[in-house]
Coordinates of C-alpha atoms (C1' of nucleotides) in Angstrom, one line a residue:
Chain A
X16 CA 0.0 0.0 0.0
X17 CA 1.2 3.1 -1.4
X18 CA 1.9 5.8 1.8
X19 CA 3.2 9.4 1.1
X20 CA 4.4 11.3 4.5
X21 CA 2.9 14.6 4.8
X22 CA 4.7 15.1 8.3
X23 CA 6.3 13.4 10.9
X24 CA 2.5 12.5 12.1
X25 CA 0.6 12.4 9.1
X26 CA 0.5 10.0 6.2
X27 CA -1.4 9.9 3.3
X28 CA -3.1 7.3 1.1
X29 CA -3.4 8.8 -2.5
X30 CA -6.8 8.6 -3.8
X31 CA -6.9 6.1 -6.5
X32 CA -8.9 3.7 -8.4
X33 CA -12.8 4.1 -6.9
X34 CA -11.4 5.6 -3.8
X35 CA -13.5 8.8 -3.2
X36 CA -11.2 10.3 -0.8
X37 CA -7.8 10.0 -0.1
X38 CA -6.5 7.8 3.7
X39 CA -5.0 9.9 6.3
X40 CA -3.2 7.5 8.5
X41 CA -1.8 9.2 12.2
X42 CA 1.3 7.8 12.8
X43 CA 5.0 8.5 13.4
X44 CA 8.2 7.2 12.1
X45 CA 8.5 4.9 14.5
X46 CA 5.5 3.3 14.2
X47 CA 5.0 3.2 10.5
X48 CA 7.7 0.9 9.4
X49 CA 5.5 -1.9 10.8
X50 CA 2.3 -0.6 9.1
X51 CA 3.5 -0.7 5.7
X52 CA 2.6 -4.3 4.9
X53 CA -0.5 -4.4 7.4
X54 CA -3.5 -5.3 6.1
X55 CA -5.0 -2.6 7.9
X56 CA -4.3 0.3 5.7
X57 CA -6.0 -1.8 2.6
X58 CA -9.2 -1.4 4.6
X59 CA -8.6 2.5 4.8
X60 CA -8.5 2.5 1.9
X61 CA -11.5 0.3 1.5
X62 CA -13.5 2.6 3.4
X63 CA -12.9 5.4 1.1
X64 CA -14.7 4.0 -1.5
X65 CA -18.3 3.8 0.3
X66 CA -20.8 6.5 -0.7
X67 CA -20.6 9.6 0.9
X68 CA -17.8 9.7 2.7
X69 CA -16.5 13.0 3.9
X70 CA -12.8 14.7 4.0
X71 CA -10.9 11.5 4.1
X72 CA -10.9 7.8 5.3
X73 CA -8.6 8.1 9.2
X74 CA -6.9 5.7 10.6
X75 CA -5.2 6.4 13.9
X76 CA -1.6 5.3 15.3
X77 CA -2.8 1.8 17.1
X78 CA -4.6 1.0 14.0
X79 CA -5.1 -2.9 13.5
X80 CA -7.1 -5.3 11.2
X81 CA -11.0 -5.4 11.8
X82 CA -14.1 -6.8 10.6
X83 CA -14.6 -4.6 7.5
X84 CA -13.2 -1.3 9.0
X85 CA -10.0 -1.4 10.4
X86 CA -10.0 -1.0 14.6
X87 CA -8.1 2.7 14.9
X88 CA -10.5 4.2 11.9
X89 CA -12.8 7.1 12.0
X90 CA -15.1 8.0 9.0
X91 CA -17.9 10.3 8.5
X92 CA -20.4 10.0 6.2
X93 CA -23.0 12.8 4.5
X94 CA -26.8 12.6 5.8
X95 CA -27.9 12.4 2.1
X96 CA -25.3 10.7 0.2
X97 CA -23.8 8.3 2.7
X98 CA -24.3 5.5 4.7
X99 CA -24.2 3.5 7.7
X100 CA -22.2 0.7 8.7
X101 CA -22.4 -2.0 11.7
X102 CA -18.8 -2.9 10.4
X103 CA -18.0 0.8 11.1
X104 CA -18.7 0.2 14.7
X105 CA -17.7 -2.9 15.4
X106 CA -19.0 -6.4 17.1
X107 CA -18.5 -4.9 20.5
X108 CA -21.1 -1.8 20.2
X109 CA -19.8 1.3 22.7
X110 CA -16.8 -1.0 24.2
X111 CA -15.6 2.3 26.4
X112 CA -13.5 2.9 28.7
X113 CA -13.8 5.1 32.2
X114 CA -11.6 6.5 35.0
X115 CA -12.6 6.8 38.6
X116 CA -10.3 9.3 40.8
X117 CA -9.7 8.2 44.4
X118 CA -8.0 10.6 47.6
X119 CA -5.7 7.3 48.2
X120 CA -2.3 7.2 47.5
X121 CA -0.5 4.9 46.7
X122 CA 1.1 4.4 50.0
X123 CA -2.0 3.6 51.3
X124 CA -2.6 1.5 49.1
X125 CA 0.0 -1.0 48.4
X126 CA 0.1 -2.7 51.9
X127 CA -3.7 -3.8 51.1
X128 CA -3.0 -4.9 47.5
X129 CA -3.8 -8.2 47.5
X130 CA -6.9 -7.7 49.6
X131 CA -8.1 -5.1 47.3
X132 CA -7.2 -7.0 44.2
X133 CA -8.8 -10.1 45.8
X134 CA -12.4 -8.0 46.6
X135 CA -12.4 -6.5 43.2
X136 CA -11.8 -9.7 41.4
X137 CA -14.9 -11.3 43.7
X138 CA -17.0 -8.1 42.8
X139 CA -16.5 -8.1 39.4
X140 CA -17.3 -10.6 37.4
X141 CA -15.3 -11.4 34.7
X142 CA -14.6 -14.0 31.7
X143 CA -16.5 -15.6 28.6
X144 CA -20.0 -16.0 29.3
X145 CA -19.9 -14.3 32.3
X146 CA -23.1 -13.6 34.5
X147 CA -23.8 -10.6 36.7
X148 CA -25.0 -10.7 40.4
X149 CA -28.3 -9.7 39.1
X150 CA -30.2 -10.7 35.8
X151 CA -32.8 -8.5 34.6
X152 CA -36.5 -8.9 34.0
X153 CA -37.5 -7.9 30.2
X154 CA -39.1 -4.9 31.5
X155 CA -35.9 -3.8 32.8
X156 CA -33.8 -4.7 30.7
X157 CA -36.6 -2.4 28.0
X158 CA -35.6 0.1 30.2
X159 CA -31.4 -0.3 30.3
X160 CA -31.5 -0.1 26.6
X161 CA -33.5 3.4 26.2
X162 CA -31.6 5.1 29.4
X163 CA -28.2 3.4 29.7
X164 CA -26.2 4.5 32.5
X165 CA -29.3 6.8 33.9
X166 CA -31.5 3.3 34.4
X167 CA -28.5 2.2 36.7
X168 CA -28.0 5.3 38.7
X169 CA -31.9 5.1 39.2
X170 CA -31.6 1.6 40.6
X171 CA -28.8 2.4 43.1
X172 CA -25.6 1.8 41.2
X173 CA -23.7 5.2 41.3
X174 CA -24.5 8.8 41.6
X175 CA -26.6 11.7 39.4
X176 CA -22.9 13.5 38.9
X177 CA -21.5 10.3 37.2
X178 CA -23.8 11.3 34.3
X179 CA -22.6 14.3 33.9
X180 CA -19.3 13.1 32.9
X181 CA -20.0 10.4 30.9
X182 CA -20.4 10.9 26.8
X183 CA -24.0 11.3 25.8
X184 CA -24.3 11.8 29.5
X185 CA -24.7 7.8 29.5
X186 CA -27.9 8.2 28.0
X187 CA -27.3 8.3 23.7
X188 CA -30.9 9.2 22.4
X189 CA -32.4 7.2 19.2
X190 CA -32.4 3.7 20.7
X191 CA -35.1 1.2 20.0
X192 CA -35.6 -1.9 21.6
X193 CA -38.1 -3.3 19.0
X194 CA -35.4 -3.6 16.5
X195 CA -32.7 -5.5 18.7
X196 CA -33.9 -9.3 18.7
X197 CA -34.8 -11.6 21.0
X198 CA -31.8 -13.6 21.0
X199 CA -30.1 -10.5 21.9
X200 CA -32.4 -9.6 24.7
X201 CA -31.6 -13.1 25.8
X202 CA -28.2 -12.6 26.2
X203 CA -28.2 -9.6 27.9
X204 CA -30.5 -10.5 30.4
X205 CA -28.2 -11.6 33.0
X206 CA -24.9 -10.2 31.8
X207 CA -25.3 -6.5 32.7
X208 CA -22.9 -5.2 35.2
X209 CA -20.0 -8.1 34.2
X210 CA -17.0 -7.5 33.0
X211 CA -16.2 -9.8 29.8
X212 CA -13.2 -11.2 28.8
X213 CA -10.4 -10.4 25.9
X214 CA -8.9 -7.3 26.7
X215 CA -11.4 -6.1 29.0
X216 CA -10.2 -5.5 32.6
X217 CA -10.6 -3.1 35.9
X218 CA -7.1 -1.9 36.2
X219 CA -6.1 0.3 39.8
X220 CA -3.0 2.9 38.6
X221 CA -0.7 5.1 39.9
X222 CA -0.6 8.8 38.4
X223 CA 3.0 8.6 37.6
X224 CA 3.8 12.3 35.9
X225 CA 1.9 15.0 35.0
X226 CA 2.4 17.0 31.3
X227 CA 0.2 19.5 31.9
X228 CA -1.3 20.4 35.3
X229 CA -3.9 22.9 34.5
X230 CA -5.9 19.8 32.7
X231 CA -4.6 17.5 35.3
X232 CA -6.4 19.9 37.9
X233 CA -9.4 20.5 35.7
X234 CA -9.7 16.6 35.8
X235 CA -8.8 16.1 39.7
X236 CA -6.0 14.2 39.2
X237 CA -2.6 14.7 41.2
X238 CA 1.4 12.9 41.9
X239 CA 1.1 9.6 44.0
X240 CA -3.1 9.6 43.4
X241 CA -4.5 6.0 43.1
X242 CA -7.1 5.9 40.3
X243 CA -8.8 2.8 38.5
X244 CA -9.7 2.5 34.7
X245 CA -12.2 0.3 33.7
X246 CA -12.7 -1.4 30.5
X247 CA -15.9 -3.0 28.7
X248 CA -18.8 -3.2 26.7
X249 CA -21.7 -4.0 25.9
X250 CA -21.4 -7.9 25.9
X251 CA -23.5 -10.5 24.3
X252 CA -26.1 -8.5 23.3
X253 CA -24.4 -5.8 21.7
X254 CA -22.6 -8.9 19.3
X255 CA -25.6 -10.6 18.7
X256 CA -27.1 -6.5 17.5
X257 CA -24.2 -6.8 15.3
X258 CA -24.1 -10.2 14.2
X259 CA -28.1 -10.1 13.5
X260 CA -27.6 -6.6 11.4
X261 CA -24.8 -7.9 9.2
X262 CA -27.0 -10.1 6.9
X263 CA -29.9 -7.1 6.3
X264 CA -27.3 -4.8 5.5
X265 CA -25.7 -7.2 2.8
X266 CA -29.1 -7.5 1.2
X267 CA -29.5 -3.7 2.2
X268 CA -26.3 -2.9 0.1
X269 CA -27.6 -4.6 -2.8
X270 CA -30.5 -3.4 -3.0
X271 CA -29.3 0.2 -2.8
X272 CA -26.5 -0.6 -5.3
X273 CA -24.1 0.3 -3.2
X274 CA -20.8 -1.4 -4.6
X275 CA -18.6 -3.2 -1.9
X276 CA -15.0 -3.8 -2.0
X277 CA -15.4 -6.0 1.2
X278 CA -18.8 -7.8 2.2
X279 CA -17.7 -6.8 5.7
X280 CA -18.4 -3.5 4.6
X281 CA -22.3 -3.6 4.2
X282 CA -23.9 -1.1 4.9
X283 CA -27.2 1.0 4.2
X284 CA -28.2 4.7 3.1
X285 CA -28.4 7.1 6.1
X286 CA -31.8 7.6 5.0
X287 CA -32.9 4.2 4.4
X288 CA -35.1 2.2 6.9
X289 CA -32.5 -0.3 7.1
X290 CA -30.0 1.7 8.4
X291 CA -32.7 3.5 10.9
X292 CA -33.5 0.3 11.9
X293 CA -29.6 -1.0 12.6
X294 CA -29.1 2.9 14.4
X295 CA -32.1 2.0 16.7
X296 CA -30.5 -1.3 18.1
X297 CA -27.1 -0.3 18.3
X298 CA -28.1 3.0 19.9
X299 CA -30.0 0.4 22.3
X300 CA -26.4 -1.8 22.4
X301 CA -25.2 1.8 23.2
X302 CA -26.9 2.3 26.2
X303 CA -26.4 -1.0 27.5
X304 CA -22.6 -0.9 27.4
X305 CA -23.2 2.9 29.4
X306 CA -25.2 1.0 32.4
X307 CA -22.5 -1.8 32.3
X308 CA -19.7 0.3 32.9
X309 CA -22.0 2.1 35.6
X310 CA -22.6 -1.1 37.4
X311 CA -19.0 -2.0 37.4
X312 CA -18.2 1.3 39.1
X313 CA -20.6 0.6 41.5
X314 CA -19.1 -2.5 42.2
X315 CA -15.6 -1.5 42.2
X316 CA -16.0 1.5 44.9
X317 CA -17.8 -1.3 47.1
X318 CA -14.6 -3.0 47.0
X319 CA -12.9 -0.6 47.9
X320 CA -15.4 0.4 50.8
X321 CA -15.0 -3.2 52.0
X322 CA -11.0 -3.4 52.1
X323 CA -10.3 0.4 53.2
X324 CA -13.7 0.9 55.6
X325 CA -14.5 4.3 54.4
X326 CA -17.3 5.2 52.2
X327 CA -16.8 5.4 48.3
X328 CA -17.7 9.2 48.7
X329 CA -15.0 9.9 51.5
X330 CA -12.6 7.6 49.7
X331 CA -13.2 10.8 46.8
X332 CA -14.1 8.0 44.1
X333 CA -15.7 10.4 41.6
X334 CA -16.0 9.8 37.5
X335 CA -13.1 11.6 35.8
X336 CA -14.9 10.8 32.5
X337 CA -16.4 7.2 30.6
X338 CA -15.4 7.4 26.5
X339 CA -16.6 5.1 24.0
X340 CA -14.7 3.6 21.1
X341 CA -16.9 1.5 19.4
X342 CA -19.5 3.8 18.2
X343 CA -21.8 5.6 15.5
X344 CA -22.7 9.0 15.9
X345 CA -24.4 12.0 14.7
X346 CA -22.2 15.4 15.1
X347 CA -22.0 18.6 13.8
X348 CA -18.0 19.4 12.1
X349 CA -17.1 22.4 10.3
X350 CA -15.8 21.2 6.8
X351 CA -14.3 23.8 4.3
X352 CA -15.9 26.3 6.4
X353 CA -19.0 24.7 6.4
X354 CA -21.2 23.3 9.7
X355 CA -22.5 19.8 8.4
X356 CA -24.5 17.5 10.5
X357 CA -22.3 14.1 9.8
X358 CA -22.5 11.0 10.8
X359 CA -19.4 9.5 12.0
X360 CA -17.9 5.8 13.0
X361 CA -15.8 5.5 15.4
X362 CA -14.1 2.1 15.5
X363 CA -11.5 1.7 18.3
X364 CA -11.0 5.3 18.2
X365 CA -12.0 8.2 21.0
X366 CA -14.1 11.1 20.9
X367 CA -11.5 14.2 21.4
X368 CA -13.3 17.1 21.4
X369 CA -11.4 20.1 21.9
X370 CA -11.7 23.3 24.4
X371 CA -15.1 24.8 24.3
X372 CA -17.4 22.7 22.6
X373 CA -20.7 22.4 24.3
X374 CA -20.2 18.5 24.5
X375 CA -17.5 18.9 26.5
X376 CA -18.8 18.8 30.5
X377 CA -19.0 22.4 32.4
X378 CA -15.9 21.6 34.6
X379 CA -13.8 20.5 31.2
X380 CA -14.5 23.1 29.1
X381 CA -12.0 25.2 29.6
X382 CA -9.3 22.3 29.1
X383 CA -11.2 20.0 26.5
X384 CA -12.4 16.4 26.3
X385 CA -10.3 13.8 28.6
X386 CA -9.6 11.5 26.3
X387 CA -8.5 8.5 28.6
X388 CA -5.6 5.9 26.5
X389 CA -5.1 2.6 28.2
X390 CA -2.1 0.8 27.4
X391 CA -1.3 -2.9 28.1
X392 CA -1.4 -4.3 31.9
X393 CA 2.2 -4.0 32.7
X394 CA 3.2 -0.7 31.7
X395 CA 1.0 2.8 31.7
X396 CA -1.7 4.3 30.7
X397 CA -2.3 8.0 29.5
X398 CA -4.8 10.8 30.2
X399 CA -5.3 13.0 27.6
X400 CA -7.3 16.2 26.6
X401 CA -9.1 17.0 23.2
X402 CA -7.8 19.6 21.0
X403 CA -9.2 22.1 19.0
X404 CA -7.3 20.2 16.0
X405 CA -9.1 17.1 16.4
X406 CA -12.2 19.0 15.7
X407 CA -10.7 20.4 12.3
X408 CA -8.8 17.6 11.3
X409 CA -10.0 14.3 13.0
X410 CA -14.1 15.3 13.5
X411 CA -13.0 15.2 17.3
X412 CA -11.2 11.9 17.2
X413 CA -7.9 10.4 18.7
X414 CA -6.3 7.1 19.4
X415 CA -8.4 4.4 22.1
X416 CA -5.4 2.4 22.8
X417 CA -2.0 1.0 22.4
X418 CA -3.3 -1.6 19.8
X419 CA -2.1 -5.1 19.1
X420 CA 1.1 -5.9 17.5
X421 CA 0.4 -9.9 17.5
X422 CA -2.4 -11.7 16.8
X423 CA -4.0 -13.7 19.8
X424 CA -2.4 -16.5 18.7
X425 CA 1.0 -15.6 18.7
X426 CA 1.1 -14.1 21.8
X427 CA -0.1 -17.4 23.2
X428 CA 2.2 -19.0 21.5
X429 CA 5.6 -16.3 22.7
X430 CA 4.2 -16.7 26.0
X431 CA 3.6 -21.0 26.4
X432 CA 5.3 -22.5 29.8
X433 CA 5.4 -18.6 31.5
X434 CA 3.2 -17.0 34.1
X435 CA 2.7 -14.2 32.8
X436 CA 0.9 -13.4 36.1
X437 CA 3.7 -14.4 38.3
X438 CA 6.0 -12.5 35.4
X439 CA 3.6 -9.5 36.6
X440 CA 4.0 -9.8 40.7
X441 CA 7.6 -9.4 40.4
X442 CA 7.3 -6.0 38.5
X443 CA 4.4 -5.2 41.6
X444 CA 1.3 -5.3 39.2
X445 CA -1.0 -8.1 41.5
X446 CA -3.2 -9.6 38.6
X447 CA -6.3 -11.6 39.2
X448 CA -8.0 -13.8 36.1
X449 CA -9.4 -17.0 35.9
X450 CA -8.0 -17.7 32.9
X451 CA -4.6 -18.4 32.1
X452 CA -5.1 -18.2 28.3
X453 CA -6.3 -14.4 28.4
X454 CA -3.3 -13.5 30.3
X455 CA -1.2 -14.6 27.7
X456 CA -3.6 -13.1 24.7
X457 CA -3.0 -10.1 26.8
X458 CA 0.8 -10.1 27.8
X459 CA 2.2 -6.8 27.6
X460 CA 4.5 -7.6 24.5
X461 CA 1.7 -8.8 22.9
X462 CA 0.6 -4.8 22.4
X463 CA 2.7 -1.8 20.8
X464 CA 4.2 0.7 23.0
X465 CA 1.4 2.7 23.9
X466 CA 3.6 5.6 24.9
X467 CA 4.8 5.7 20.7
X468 CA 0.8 6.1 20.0
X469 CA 0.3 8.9 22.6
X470 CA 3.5 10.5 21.4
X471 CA 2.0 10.1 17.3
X472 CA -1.4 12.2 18.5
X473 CA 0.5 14.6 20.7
X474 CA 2.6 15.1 18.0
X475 CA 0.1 15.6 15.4
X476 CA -1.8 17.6 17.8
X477 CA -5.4 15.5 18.1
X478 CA -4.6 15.7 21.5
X479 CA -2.7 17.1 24.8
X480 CA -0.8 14.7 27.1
X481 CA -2.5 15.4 30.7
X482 CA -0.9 12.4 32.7
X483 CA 0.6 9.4 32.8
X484 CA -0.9 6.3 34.9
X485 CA 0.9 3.2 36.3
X486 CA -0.9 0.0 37.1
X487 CA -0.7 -1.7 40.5
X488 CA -3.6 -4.3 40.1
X489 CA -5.6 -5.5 37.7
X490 CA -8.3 -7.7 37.2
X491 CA -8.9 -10.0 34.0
X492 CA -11.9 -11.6 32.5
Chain B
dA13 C1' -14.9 -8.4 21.1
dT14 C1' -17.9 -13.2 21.3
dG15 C1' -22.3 -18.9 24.9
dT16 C1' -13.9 -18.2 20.9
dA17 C1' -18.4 -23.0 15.3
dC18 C1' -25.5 -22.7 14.5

DNA sequence: ATGTAC
């Protein structure tokens, strides 16, 4: 695949062949010796062919092969001439991640490690298949999937201020439970509030340096401060949304005569009752994922009530922020000078809106967007802050993570005969799974440098480094 | 990511 620099952070994909607008792939010269043969940037390229697309096709620095789309690209589409595409999203509908601030430090906390990592492994469950402590009633879970994380603050899990600074405000409007299907109902029925598997995990960090301490203020994060990130999604059901939508949007596709370089890039006009019908039920996926995450966080500060005896609220455990990454949305973007209401995929890639921008909580908008980057389990983790750029260059998007640089496979297969657990304890991360197979999916070396990726969107200006996060604990699915 | 193959 042909790449032309256009800076140290910026390459392009010339537009060729039935490409309608060129790739823009974020990266750095570091990183993008190893992207030159990756499949990855063939789907870019893919993507620029579909109807409708806007500006260019984007690919961001931990960009890695997906389902259709490649996991790292952002793409916006015209209301009228475009389309919408469950490959665009992504199997794991609003996969997000969040950050919880704590008073603790870490002095406090490492002589109760392993009781802490113990509680939160028996609060949280975790793995395949994995059940919550509560399964819903249909009416209920009717509910969940029209007010996401607002159903579970109702019902006792969390606070009213965790909405406020949570995207969408937890809630994302246009979801309709009559078009996600049974089968999908039947999965999530007694899987909200569980954690998942893969690369999913509750991880308790260290802030380890601040960049920039007006943000880091803004955001309530401080030297020595204990903080935990969590990681998941919306489960079963939000696959099965995706799963069932795949085969109406490759008759969808055809019927519209919309020519595909990839089946795994069916998708429907904006306008067409297909694609309002796919928006409803991952909207509803959406919404899920939001009271998910909330549960978790509700279940994570009772851990930490148990093991330090202090209420979550005088332990200081507020929201810093919950992003998704797996995600279709409508936005507004200035474009050649123009406002355009846009609609715009986000697979494995973070909203990064910059100061200002009435989506951007009260108490960020001054600073922008955090933008929260988590890296693999035995190194760091990075708090960032939206830019002003992003929302000229990137519709408001950035980076979700440090992205894989082997396949599952291979990392199980570098890692065979090692505890990659016990390989973790002697470095001072305490790791609870029950699965000794995701830790080695999941080793550290199994993922790029996420550091290289945060330095590629620094450097390109998407986004501002705010902080930098150690892990001390985490828990696996 | 995922009742890791309906």
């Amino acid at each position: 695949m042909k790449l032309e620099r256009i800076d140290a952070n910026r390459y392009r994909i010339p537009k060729t062949g039935r490409m309608r607008v060129p790739g823009v792939v974020y990266s750095s010269p570091e990183l993008v010796d190893d992207l030159r043969d990756d499949p990855s940037l063939e789907q870019v390229a893919n993507v620029a062919q579909l109807p409708g697309i806007v500006g260019a096709s984007l690919a961001m620095p931990d960009i890695h092969w997906g389902y259709g789309f490649a996991i790292g690209g952002v793409a916006a589409f015209d209301p009228d001439e475009g389309v919408l595409s469950p490959g665009g999203v992504g199997y794991d509908i609003n996969c997000g991640v969040r950050l919880l601030r704590t008073r603790l430090s870490r002095d406090e906390v490492v002589p109760r490690l392993e009781t802490l990592v113990g509680a939160l492994h028996r609060a949280i469950p975790s793995g395949v298949g994995s059940k919550s402590h509560r399964t819903l009633t249909t009416g209920e879970l009717a509910q969940v999937l029209v007010r996401g994380a607002r159903w579970a603050v109702d019902h006792g899990y969390g606070e009213p201020a965790d909405l406020d600074v949570i995207e969408e405000g937890g809630t994302f409007a246009g979801a309709d439970p009559d078009a996600v299907s049974d089968r999908a109902k039947q999965r999530g029925l007694p899987q909200l509030g569980s954690l998942g598997s893969g690369n999913h995990f509750g991880e308790v960090g260290v802030v380890a340096e601040i960049y920039d301490p007006a943000a880091a203020e803004a955001f309530g994060l401080h030297l020595g401060q204990v903080t935990v990130m969590l990681h998941s999604g919306s489960r079963g059901l939000g696959y099965q949304v995706c799963s069932d939508s795949l085969e109406e949007m490759l008759k969808a596709s055809a019927r519209y005569g919309i020519a595909l370089p990839d089946r795994q890039l069916c998708a429907a006009p904006l306008s067409s009752p297909e694609a309002r019908r796919y928006f409803g039920a991952m909207a509803s996926a959406v919404n899920y994922a939001f009271a998910n995450r909330q549960m978790l966080t509700h279940f994570t500060r009772q851990a930490f009530a148990e093991v330090f005896g202090r209420s979550a609220g005088e332990l200081g455990m507020g929201l810093v922020y919950d992003v998704c990454h797996n995600i279709a949305k409508w936005e507004t973007h200035r474009v050649d000078g123009r406002e355009r209401r846009l609609c715009v995929h986000r697979k494995g890639a973070t909203r990064a809106f910059g100061p200002g921008h009435a989506d951007v909580p009260g108490r960020y908008r001054a600073v922008g967007q955090p933008v929260l980057i988590p890296g693999d389990m035995g190194r760091y983790s990075y708090v960032l802050a939206g830019t002003q750029r992003a929302l000229d260059e990137t519709f408001g998007s950035c980076c979700h993570g440090a992205g894989r640089r082997m396949s599952r496979h291979k990392a199980l297969a570098v890692t065979r005969g090692r505890s990659i657990g016990k390989e973790l304890a002697e470095r001072g991360i305490q790791v609870r799974s029950d699965s000794r197979r995701t830790l080695g999916e999941e080793a550290p070396e199994a993922y790029k440098d996420v550091a290289e990726v945060v330095d590629a969107v620094a450097g390109a200006g998407i986004a501002r480094k705010v902080a930098k996060l150690v892990p001390i604990a985490v828990v696996k699915g």
